[in-house]
Short mmCIF file of C-alpha atoms in Angstrom, two decimals:
data_model
loop_
_atom_site.label_atom_id
_atom_site.label_comp_id
_atom_site.label_asym_id
_atom_site.label_seq_id
_atom_site.Cartn_x
_atom_site.Cartn_y
_atom_site.Cartn_z
CA MET A 1 148.15 85.77 84.53
CA ASP A 2 146.24 83.35 86.78
CA TYR A 3 145.39 85.18 89.98
CA LEU A 4 143.32 82.40 91.51
CA PRO A 5 146.16 80.51 93.30
CA ILE A 6 147.49 83.87 94.67
CA ALA A 7 143.97 84.71 96.06
CA VAL A 8 143.64 81.29 97.62
CA LEU A 9 147.10 81.54 99.18
CA ALA A 10 146.25 85.10 100.51
CA VAL A 11 143.03 83.76 102.07
CA PHE A 12 144.76 80.94 103.85
CA VAL A 13 147.63 83.19 105.07
CA LEU A 14 144.98 85.63 106.43
CA LEU A 15 143.18 82.65 107.94
CA GLY A 16 146.40 81.55 109.62
CA GLY A 17 146.72 84.89 111.31
CA ILE A 18 143.10 84.84 112.49
CA ILE A 19 143.59 81.29 113.85
CA ALA A 20 146.76 82.32 115.67
CA VAL A 21 144.83 85.21 117.49
CA ILE A 22 141.81 82.94 118.35
CA ALA A 23 144.06 80.07 119.44
CA ASP A 24 146.17 82.37 121.68
CA GLU A 25 142.94 83.71 123.34
CA LEU A 26 141.45 80.22 123.62
CA GLY A 27 144.64 78.77 125.09
CA ARG A 28 144.96 81.61 127.58
CA ARG A 29 141.35 81.12 128.84
CA ILE A 30 141.52 77.34 129.01
CA GLY A 31 144.87 77.66 130.87
CA LYS A 32 143.32 80.09 133.46
CA ARG A 33 140.38 77.63 134.04
CA ARG A 34 142.91 74.73 134.38
CA LEU A 35 140.56 72.30 132.65
CA SER A 36 141.73 68.71 132.26
CA LEU A 37 140.30 66.10 129.79
CA HIS A 38 141.52 63.29 132.02
CA ARG A 39 143.02 63.07 135.48
CA ARG A 40 146.32 61.94 133.89
CA ILE A 41 146.47 64.81 131.38
CA ARG A 42 147.85 68.05 132.82
CA PRO A 43 145.93 71.29 132.23
CA LYS A 44 148.65 72.82 130.03
CA TYR A 45 148.42 69.77 127.65
CA THR A 46 144.68 69.96 127.69
CA ALA A 47 144.85 73.63 126.59
CA LYS A 48 147.26 72.70 123.75
CA ILE A 49 144.96 69.87 122.55
CA LEU A 50 141.85 72.03 122.62
CA THR A 51 143.72 74.88 120.93
CA PHE A 52 144.85 72.52 118.11
CA LEU A 53 141.30 71.16 117.69
CA TRP A 54 139.88 74.71 117.51
CA GLY A 55 142.48 75.63 114.75
CA VAL A 56 141.55 72.55 112.72
CA PHE A 57 137.91 73.28 113.10
CA ILE A 58 138.17 76.94 112.04
CA THR A 59 140.31 76.02 108.97
CA LEU A 60 137.81 73.35 107.90
CA PHE A 61 134.88 75.63 108.49
CA THR A 62 136.47 78.44 106.36
CA MET A 63 137.14 76.00 103.48
CA VAL A 64 133.47 74.74 103.57
CA LEU A 65 132.20 78.44 103.51
CA ILE A 66 134.48 79.19 100.50
CA ALA A 67 133.31 75.97 98.72
CA ILE A 68 129.60 76.94 99.39
CA ALA A 69 129.98 80.57 98.28
CA SER A 70 131.75 79.86 94.96
CA SER A 71 131.14 76.99 92.59
CA ASP A 72 134.50 77.64 90.92
CA MET A 73 136.32 77.45 94.27
CA ARG A 74 134.37 74.28 95.07
CA THR A 75 135.55 72.81 91.75
CA LEU A 76 139.13 73.96 92.46
CA LEU A 77 139.01 72.44 96.04
CA LEU A 78 137.51 69.16 94.79
CA HIS A 79 139.49 68.72 91.56
CA GLY A 80 142.41 71.15 91.82
CA ARG A 81 144.21 72.31 88.77
CA LYS A 82 142.78 69.40 86.70
CA ALA A 83 139.43 71.16 86.27
CA ILE A 84 141.20 74.34 84.92
CA ASP A 85 143.50 72.27 82.71
CA ASP A 86 140.47 70.37 81.28
CA LEU A 87 138.65 73.67 80.61
CA LYS A 88 141.71 75.11 78.76
CA THR A 89 142.11 71.86 76.78
CA GLU A 90 138.44 71.95 75.74
CA GLN A 91 138.82 75.68 74.73
CA ARG A 92 141.90 74.85 72.57
CA LYS A 93 139.94 72.00 70.99
CA LEU A 94 137.00 74.30 70.21
CA VAL A 95 139.42 76.85 68.63
CA ASP A 96 141.05 74.07 66.47
CA ASP A 97 137.63 72.83 65.34
CA ASN A 98 136.59 76.37 64.43
CA SER A 99 139.66 76.82 62.35
CA SER A 100 139.06 73.51 60.62
CA LEU A 101 135.41 74.46 59.88
CA HIS A 102 136.56 77.79 58.52
CA GLY A 103 138.98 75.95 56.20
CA GLU A 104 136.25 73.63 55.06
CA ASN A 105 133.91 76.49 54.51
CA ASP A 106 136.51 78.25 52.27
CA SER A 107 136.95 75.05 50.32
CA LEU A 108 133.14 74.78 49.74
CA ARG A 109 132.99 78.37 48.71
CA ALA A 110 135.77 77.81 46.10
CA ASP A 111 133.90 74.76 44.72
CA ASN A 112 130.81 76.75 44.58
CA VAL A 113 132.58 79.47 42.55
CA ASN A 114 134.03 76.87 40.15
CA LEU A 115 130.67 75.26 39.67
CA THR A 116 129.06 78.64 39.03
CA ASN A 117 131.73 79.47 36.39
CA LEU A 118 131.17 76.09 34.84
CA LEU A 119 127.43 76.66 34.70
CA SER A 120 127.95 80.07 33.12
CA GLU A 121 130.22 78.51 30.45
CA GLU A 122 127.56 75.80 29.75
CA GLN A 123 124.92 78.34 29.38
CA LYS A 124 127.10 80.38 27.02
CA LYS A 125 127.66 77.28 24.99
CA LEU A 126 123.86 76.68 24.95
CA ARG A 127 123.24 80.15 23.67
CA GLN A 128 125.82 79.63 20.99
CA ALA A 129 124.09 76.38 20.11
CA GLU A 130 120.78 78.13 19.76
CA GLU A 131 122.30 80.72 17.56
CA LYS A 132 123.81 78.01 15.36
CA ARG A 133 120.32 76.30 15.28
CA ASN A 134 118.81 79.51 13.95
CA SER A 135 121.60 79.92 11.38
CA ALA A 136 121.68 76.27 10.29
CA GLN A 137 118.66 74.01 10.28
CA SER A 138 120.75 71.18 9.25
CA GLN A 139 122.59 71.29 12.56
CA ALA A 140 119.45 71.46 14.71
CA THR A 141 119.46 67.76 15.67
CA THR A 142 123.10 67.93 16.76
CA ALA A 143 122.58 71.14 18.64
CA GLU A 144 119.52 69.81 20.52
CA ALA A 145 121.49 66.72 21.53
CA ARG A 146 124.31 68.94 22.74
CA ALA A 147 121.73 71.14 24.60
CA SER A 148 120.17 68.11 26.17
CA ALA A 149 123.52 66.85 27.41
CA ALA A 150 124.37 70.31 28.63
CA ASN A 151 121.01 70.47 30.52
CA LYS A 152 121.70 67.09 32.10
CA ARG A 153 125.24 68.19 33.12
CA ALA A 154 123.60 71.42 34.58
CA MET A 155 121.07 69.38 36.54
CA GLU A 156 123.90 67.17 37.97
CA ILE A 157 125.86 70.26 38.88
CA THR A 158 122.73 71.84 40.49
CA ALA A 159 122.19 68.61 42.50
CA LYS A 160 125.83 68.60 43.64
CA LEU A 161 125.45 72.29 44.50
CA ALA A 162 122.40 71.54 46.53
CA ARG A 163 124.30 68.85 48.42
CA LEU A 164 127.22 71.16 49.01
CA GLN A 165 124.78 73.77 50.31
CA THR A 166 123.27 71.27 52.73
CA ASN A 167 126.71 70.31 54.05
CA TYR A 168 127.59 73.96 54.31
CA ASP A 169 124.40 74.69 56.34
CA LYS A 170 125.12 71.70 58.56
CA ALA A 171 128.75 72.86 59.16
CA LYS A 172 127.42 76.29 59.84
CA ARG A 173 125.10 75.03 62.55
CA GLN A 174 127.95 73.03 64.12
CA LEU A 175 130.13 76.18 64.09
CA THR A 176 127.24 78.09 65.89
CA GLU A 177 127.03 75.45 68.58
CA GLU A 178 130.79 75.43 69.06
CA LYS A 179 130.70 79.22 69.31
CA LYS A 180 128.05 78.93 72.06
CA LEU A 181 130.24 76.43 74.02
CA LEU A 182 133.26 78.79 73.54
CA ASP A 183 131.10 81.75 74.84
CA THR A 184 130.05 79.69 77.94
CA ALA A 185 133.66 78.89 78.61
CA ALA A 186 134.56 82.48 78.28
CA GLU A 187 131.65 83.48 80.64
CA ALA A 188 132.91 80.90 83.27
CA VAL A 189 136.46 82.43 82.97
CA SER A 190 135.02 85.98 83.33
CA LYS A 191 133.04 84.78 86.35
CA GLY A 192 136.21 83.29 87.97
CA LYS A 193 138.04 86.63 87.28
CA ALA A 194 135.18 88.51 88.99
CA GLU A 195 135.27 86.26 92.08
CA LEU A 196 139.12 86.72 92.19
CA ALA A 197 138.67 90.46 92.02
CA LYS A 198 136.09 90.26 94.83
CA LEU A 199 138.44 88.13 97.04
CA GLN A 200 141.30 90.62 96.30
CA LYS A 201 138.99 93.47 97.46
CA GLU A 202 138.01 91.59 100.70
CA LYS A 203 141.75 90.97 101.30
CA THR A 204 142.42 94.69 101.12
CA TYR A 205 139.57 95.44 103.38
CA LEU A 206 140.74 92.90 105.97
CA TYR A 207 144.27 94.15 105.83
CA ASP A 208 143.00 97.70 106.54
CA GLU A 209 141.00 96.43 109.40
CA TYR A 210 143.97 94.58 110.76
CA LYS A 211 146.06 97.70 110.73
CA ASN A 212 143.25 99.64 112.51
CA LEU A 213 142.97 96.96 115.14
CA THR A 214 146.78 96.85 115.57
CA SER A 215 146.71 100.65 116.20
CA GLN A 216 143.89 100.37 118.71
CA ASN A 217 145.60 97.46 120.39
CA ASN A 218 148.76 99.61 120.95
CA ASP A 219 146.64 102.37 122.37
CA LEU A 220 144.78 99.96 124.67
CA THR A 221 148.12 98.48 125.79
CA ILE A 222 149.39 101.82 126.84
CA ALA A 223 146.20 102.60 128.77
CA ALA A 224 146.19 99.11 130.29
CA ASP A 225 149.72 99.59 131.59
CA LYS A 226 148.74 102.86 133.27
CA LEU A 227 145.65 101.13 134.82
CA ARG A 228 147.82 98.17 136.05
CA SER A 229 150.09 100.59 137.72
CA GLU A 230 147.18 102.33 139.48
CA LEU A 231 145.52 98.92 140.33
CA ALA A 232 148.86 97.66 141.80
CA ARG A 233 148.95 100.62 144.17
CA THR A 234 145.34 100.12 145.03
CA ASP A 235 145.75 96.37 145.48
CA GLN A 236 148.62 96.92 147.88
CA GLN A 237 146.53 99.18 149.97
CA ILE A 238 143.63 96.76 149.93
CA LYS A 239 145.96 93.92 150.89
CA ASP A 240 147.33 95.84 153.84
CA LYS A 241 143.86 96.64 155.02
CA ASN A 242 142.46 93.16 154.45
CA GLN A 243 145.31 91.26 156.08
CA SER A 244 143.95 91.94 159.53
CA ILE A 245 140.46 90.98 158.39
CA GLN A 246 141.72 87.70 157.03
CA ASP A 247 143.55 86.86 160.34
CA LEU A 248 140.21 87.51 162.18
CA ASN A 249 138.26 85.42 159.64
CA ALA A 250 140.81 82.58 160.06
CA GLN A 251 140.41 82.54 163.75
CA MET A 252 136.64 82.71 163.38
CA GLU A 253 136.58 79.75 160.91
CA GLN A 254 138.80 77.74 163.23
CA LEU A 255 136.46 78.39 166.10
CA THR A 256 133.45 77.41 163.91
CA ARG A 257 135.16 74.18 162.81
CA ASP A 258 135.99 73.33 166.54
CA ILE A 259 132.41 73.96 167.50
CA GLY A 260 131.16 71.83 164.57
CA ASP A 261 133.53 69.01 165.47
CA LYS A 262 132.49 69.16 169.10
CA GLN A 263 128.83 69.27 168.18
CA ALA A 264 129.36 66.13 165.86
CA ALA A 265 131.18 64.30 168.63
CA LEU A 266 128.30 65.22 171.04
CA ASP A 267 125.76 63.95 168.59
CA ASN A 268 127.66 60.70 168.10
CA ALA A 269 128.06 60.23 171.96
CA ARG A 270 124.37 60.93 172.47
CA ALA A 271 123.53 58.29 169.82
CA ASP A 272 125.91 55.77 171.38
CA LEU A 273 124.46 56.46 174.78
CA GLU A 274 120.90 55.80 173.60
CA GLU A 275 122.00 52.60 171.86
CA VAL A 276 123.83 51.37 175.05
CA GLN A 277 120.74 52.14 177.11
CA ARG A 278 118.59 50.22 174.71
CA GLN A 279 120.89 47.24 174.76
CA GLN A 280 121.02 47.48 178.54
CA ARG A 281 117.26 47.34 178.74
CA ILE A 282 117.27 44.21 176.47
CA ALA A 283 120.01 42.59 178.56
CA GLU A 284 118.20 43.34 181.87
CA THR A 285 114.96 41.96 180.53
CA ALA A 286 116.62 38.85 179.27
CA ALA A 287 118.53 38.39 182.55
CA GLY A 288 115.30 38.96 184.50
CA ASN A 289 113.70 36.10 182.58
CA GLY A 290 116.64 33.82 183.19
CA ALA A 291 117.33 33.64 179.46
CA LEU A 292 121.14 34.39 179.76
CA ALA A 293 123.72 33.03 182.01
CA ALA A 294 127.13 34.47 182.91
CA ARG A 295 129.57 33.97 180.06
CA PHE A 296 133.28 34.20 180.30
CA SER A 297 134.39 33.06 176.85
CA GLN A 298 136.01 35.26 174.15
CA VAL A 299 133.94 38.08 172.75
CA LEU A 300 133.81 37.84 169.00
CA ILE A 301 131.74 40.97 168.15
CA LEU A 302 130.95 43.78 170.49
CA ALA A 303 127.45 45.21 171.03
CA GLY A 304 126.82 48.02 168.50
CA GLU A 305 129.57 46.79 166.09
CA GLU A 306 128.38 47.12 162.47
CA VAL A 307 128.08 43.87 160.57
CA ALA A 308 126.61 45.01 157.27
CA ARG A 309 125.23 48.00 155.35
CA VAL A 310 123.04 48.24 152.35
CA PRO A 311 122.09 51.38 150.35
CA ILE A 312 118.44 52.11 149.95
CA PRO A 313 117.55 54.30 146.87
CA ALA A 314 114.93 56.98 147.10
CA GLY A 315 111.40 55.77 146.30
CA THR A 316 112.07 52.11 147.12
CA SER A 317 108.90 50.09 147.39
CA LYS A 318 108.09 47.93 150.43
CA ASP A 319 108.87 44.69 148.62
CA GLU A 320 112.23 46.07 147.49
CA ALA A 321 113.03 47.28 151.03
CA ARG A 322 112.25 43.76 152.29
CA GLU A 323 114.73 42.36 149.75
CA LYS A 324 117.32 44.87 150.97
CA ILE A 325 116.77 43.63 154.60
CA GLU A 326 117.27 40.03 153.52
CA THR A 327 120.47 41.08 151.64
CA ALA A 328 121.76 42.79 154.71
CA LEU A 329 121.10 39.63 156.82
CA LEU A 330 123.05 37.59 154.32
CA LEU A 331 126.01 39.96 154.42
CA ALA A 332 125.82 39.88 158.26
CA ARG A 333 125.91 36.15 158.31
CA ASP A 334 128.98 36.13 156.03
CA TYR A 335 130.73 38.63 158.27
CA ALA A 336 129.79 36.78 161.43
CA LYS A 337 131.04 33.50 159.93
CA SER A 338 134.33 35.18 159.02
CA ARG A 339 134.80 36.37 162.62
CA GLY A 340 134.21 32.87 164.00
CA ALA A 341 130.53 32.81 164.92
CA LYS A 342 128.70 29.49 164.92
CA PRO A 343 125.09 28.34 164.44
CA TRP A 344 123.51 28.46 167.88
CA ASN A 345 120.03 28.39 169.44
CA GLY A 346 118.26 27.98 166.03
CA MET A 347 120.13 30.98 164.47
CA ASN A 348 122.41 30.50 161.38
CA TYR A 349 125.55 32.53 162.30
CA ALA A 350 123.55 35.74 162.45
CA GLY A 351 119.89 36.82 162.56
CA MET A 352 117.23 38.80 164.25
CA LEU A 353 115.66 37.90 167.67
CA VAL A 354 112.16 38.16 168.90
CA ASP A 355 111.76 41.52 170.60
CA PRO A 356 112.03 40.60 174.30
CA LEU A 357 110.16 43.79 175.46
CA GLN A 358 107.08 43.48 173.27
CA GLY A 359 107.39 39.91 171.99
CA THR A 360 107.34 41.12 168.25
CA PRO A 361 108.14 38.20 165.90
CA VAL A 362 111.05 38.56 163.53
CA GLU A 363 108.99 38.66 160.27
CA THR A 364 106.87 41.44 161.82
CA GLN A 365 109.93 43.38 162.73
CA LYS A 366 111.12 43.08 159.04
CA ASP A 367 107.75 44.33 157.79
CA ILE A 368 107.88 47.40 160.13
CA ILE A 369 111.32 48.27 159.01
CA ALA A 370 110.42 47.76 155.30
CA SER A 371 107.36 49.97 155.81
CA ARG A 372 109.55 52.74 157.27
CA LEU A 373 112.02 52.52 154.31
CA ALA A 374 109.38 52.33 151.56
CA GLY A 375 108.75 55.55 149.69
CA LEU A 376 111.43 57.65 151.34
CA PRO A 377 112.09 60.81 149.29
CA ASP A 378 115.87 60.66 149.72
CA ASP A 379 118.52 57.93 149.64
CA GLU A 380 119.16 56.11 152.82
CA VAL A 381 121.57 53.39 154.14
CA LEU A 382 120.39 50.43 156.10
CA ILE A 383 123.02 49.51 158.77
CA ALA A 384 122.91 46.12 160.56
CA TYR A 385 124.80 45.90 163.89
CA ALA A 386 125.20 43.56 166.83
CA ALA A 387 122.42 43.93 169.30
CA MET A 388 124.62 42.54 172.11
CA ASN A 389 128.12 41.08 172.67
CA ALA A 390 128.55 37.80 170.63
CA PHE A 391 130.84 35.26 172.34
CA ALA A 392 132.75 32.33 170.85
CA GLY A 393 130.54 29.48 169.78
CA GLU A 394 127.41 31.72 169.48
CA SER A 395 125.56 33.45 166.64
CA VAL A 396 125.16 37.22 166.39
CA ALA A 397 121.95 38.93 167.25
CA VAL A 398 121.31 41.60 164.62
CA THR A 399 119.24 44.76 164.77
CA PHE A 400 118.79 47.56 162.25
CA SER A 401 118.90 51.35 161.89
CA PHE A 402 118.93 53.66 158.84
CA ARG A 403 120.47 56.99 158.21
CA PRO A 404 120.41 59.56 155.34
CA ASN A 405 122.84 58.71 152.57
CA PRO A 406 123.34 61.92 150.44
CA ILE A 407 125.98 62.62 147.80
CA VAL A 408 129.07 64.05 149.61
CA TYR A 409 131.82 64.21 147.04
CA GLN A 410 131.93 64.59 143.30
CA PRO A 411 134.54 62.75 140.99
CA ASN A 412 137.96 64.34 141.08
CA GLN A 413 137.03 66.73 143.97
CA VAL A 414 140.06 67.74 146.01
CA LEU A 415 139.59 66.69 149.65
CA ALA A 416 142.91 67.55 151.18
CA GLU A 417 146.31 68.83 150.28
CA ILE A 418 149.76 69.01 151.88
CA ARG A 419 153.22 70.09 150.84
CA VAL A 420 155.99 67.54 151.01
CA ASP A 421 159.72 67.95 150.56
CA GLY A 422 160.85 65.15 148.17
CA ARG A 423 164.48 65.46 149.41
CA GLN A 424 163.66 64.09 152.80
CA ASP A 425 164.01 60.48 153.73
CA GLY A 426 161.25 57.89 153.30
CA GLY A 427 160.29 57.98 157.03
CA GLN A 428 159.78 61.77 157.12
CA ILE A 429 157.73 61.68 153.81
CA LEU A 430 155.54 58.89 155.33
CA LYS A 431 154.98 61.04 158.45
CA SER A 432 153.87 63.87 156.18
CA LEU A 433 151.52 61.47 154.43
CA ASP A 434 150.08 60.47 157.74
CA THR A 435 149.24 64.12 158.25
CA LEU A 436 147.30 64.00 154.91
CA GLY A 437 145.43 60.95 156.19
CA SER A 438 144.45 62.80 159.36
CA ARG A 439 143.24 65.76 157.42
CA LEU A 440 141.17 63.38 155.12
CA ARG A 441 139.51 61.76 158.12
CA GLU A 442 138.73 65.13 159.78
CA ARG A 443 137.33 66.40 156.48
CA ALA A 444 135.19 63.32 155.95
CA LEU A 445 133.71 63.41 159.47
CA ARG A 446 133.09 67.08 159.11
CA ASP A 447 131.29 66.48 155.78
CA LYS A 448 129.02 63.86 157.57
CA MET A 449 130.50 60.70 156.03
CA ILE A 450 129.30 57.62 157.92
CA PRO A 451 132.28 55.63 159.23
CA ILE A 452 131.97 51.82 159.65
CA GLN A 453 130.81 51.26 163.28
CA ARG A 454 133.63 49.01 164.35
CA PRO A 455 136.57 49.54 166.71
CA ASP A 456 138.71 51.18 163.93
CA SER A 457 135.78 53.39 162.61
CA SER A 458 137.36 53.41 159.16
CA ILE A 459 135.97 55.53 156.32
CA GLY A 460 138.09 54.12 153.54
CA SER A 461 141.53 52.54 152.99
CA VAL A 462 144.57 52.97 150.74
CA SER A 463 146.59 50.01 149.54
CA SER A 464 150.24 49.66 150.35
CA GLU A 465 150.95 49.66 146.59
CA ASP A 466 149.39 53.10 146.17
CA ILE A 467 151.45 54.36 149.24
CA LEU A 468 154.68 53.06 147.76
CA ARG A 469 153.84 54.45 144.30
CA LEU A 470 153.09 57.89 145.85
CA LEU A 471 156.31 57.74 147.94
CA SER A 472 158.43 56.88 144.84
CA GLU A 473 156.77 59.73 142.83
CA ILE A 474 157.48 62.34 145.57
CA GLN A 475 161.18 61.22 145.80
CA ARG A 476 161.58 61.42 142.08
CA SER A 477 160.46 65.01 142.11
CA GLY A 478 163.58 65.96 144.06
CA GLY A 479 162.01 69.11 145.58
CA SER A 480 159.03 70.58 147.33
CA VAL A 481 155.77 69.31 145.83
CA ARG A 482 152.05 69.52 146.59
CA VAL A 483 150.19 66.23 147.20
CA GLN A 484 146.49 66.26 146.53
CA ALA A 485 143.94 63.65 147.59
CA LYS A 486 140.92 63.55 145.25
CA ALA A 487 137.74 61.43 145.27
CA ARG A 488 137.93 58.84 142.57
CA ARG A 489 134.20 58.54 141.96
CA LEU A 490 130.82 59.90 143.13
CA THR A 491 130.73 59.17 146.80
CA ARG A 492 127.72 59.09 149.09
CA ALA A 493 127.88 59.26 152.90
CA ALA A 494 127.86 55.51 153.43
CA ASP A 495 130.14 54.59 150.56
CA PRO A 496 133.74 53.66 151.19
CA LEU A 497 135.99 56.63 150.34
CA ILE A 498 138.18 55.69 147.34
CA LEU A 499 140.96 58.14 146.64
CA ASP A 500 143.37 59.09 143.87
CA PHE A 501 146.67 61.01 144.67
CA GLU A 502 148.23 63.64 142.49
CA VAL A 503 151.70 65.07 142.85
CA LYS A 504 152.16 68.69 141.55
#
């Protein structure tokens, strides 16, 4: 009976059980971590995909180990039953050839016996001829002739016997070689049987181990149930004691956030005051010199309003910083032109002025700013803003400042979350989404995002298509859902905040 298929089947059945245990544990751990291969793939589908891939990997790995450990199994895996059938066919062919050679050997032996008998008869006749020669001289010539013929016949028979002996020796050598091949095949079969017995023994051992582990698992389950009961009672006591502590911590965190927001507002107000004072000094100096006259036309851009911003990577050289300044001026000109500014007083829509306090030329001011930006160890952002009010028909006087530009948010980082009832009407849902926007703005300012220094002080924007898509998805849910706002990409303090929304 061929036990090899049974052994292979047993190995793969056992492997299926091991894969099931590992896949269950792997799926449980991946599910707890709530990993996601893509923002559109839910964690439970990610767990299923990873569990499937692990099962495939373990099966392939086990088949490779079996192929490496046993040449016969490798042959079976690569060629299947064809290799065994070929081996059996070759064995049957060798047995048939052996039978044929035995038959030919018997035939040669019979011929040898016949020739030996014939030679004996001829020799007997020769002796009779010699006796007749002694008895009758007259018949000597005839006897000698007959003896010569008999000797010739004997020589022919001897030569034929030699040829037959040669053929016999050759057939015997072939038979020996065929026997060696047959012994090699028998050895391979014996080796396969030994491997099969080894696998059967390993199967028995693994089955015993499985029974032991099952018994231990039952004992551990009983002990775990007792521990869970005790832990449940302990957790309830801890929850009761920690509830008051959590309430106090929440109040403390709220007070800390309020203090942080007030401190941030105070810092911004102080910076705005210093900028207004600086602009006031510039305006007073220009007014004292008679450079400005009273203007009553429309104000296009207010003093301190941002007109451009350019990121400055860490370690930027002076020449590269100078190019960044020129880029910021080009962006400022485009913005000023879009707001209705005109070329005026030698300035093309927007540009820098000679410092009225110290008389520093524009190019010298650019060199000073480039020197300050060159070689900084951290990323910065260069912000261009209007030095004074720009009226209709005028250009925009530009000045610069720079601020740190660190990484604030990572891709897919949750920034804010609210719960929305999808059964409400569209107006109520939009009001809830406005609450989410307020939380996002508070979070961004608290995390030191740099808003655009314009009347709206925006940090980012959401298209109406995204709002409508989000509203439709919430209404389709038909119940209470959580809406999360996540950062779409790596975001620095001066970058526009681009968001993705997810409904759970």
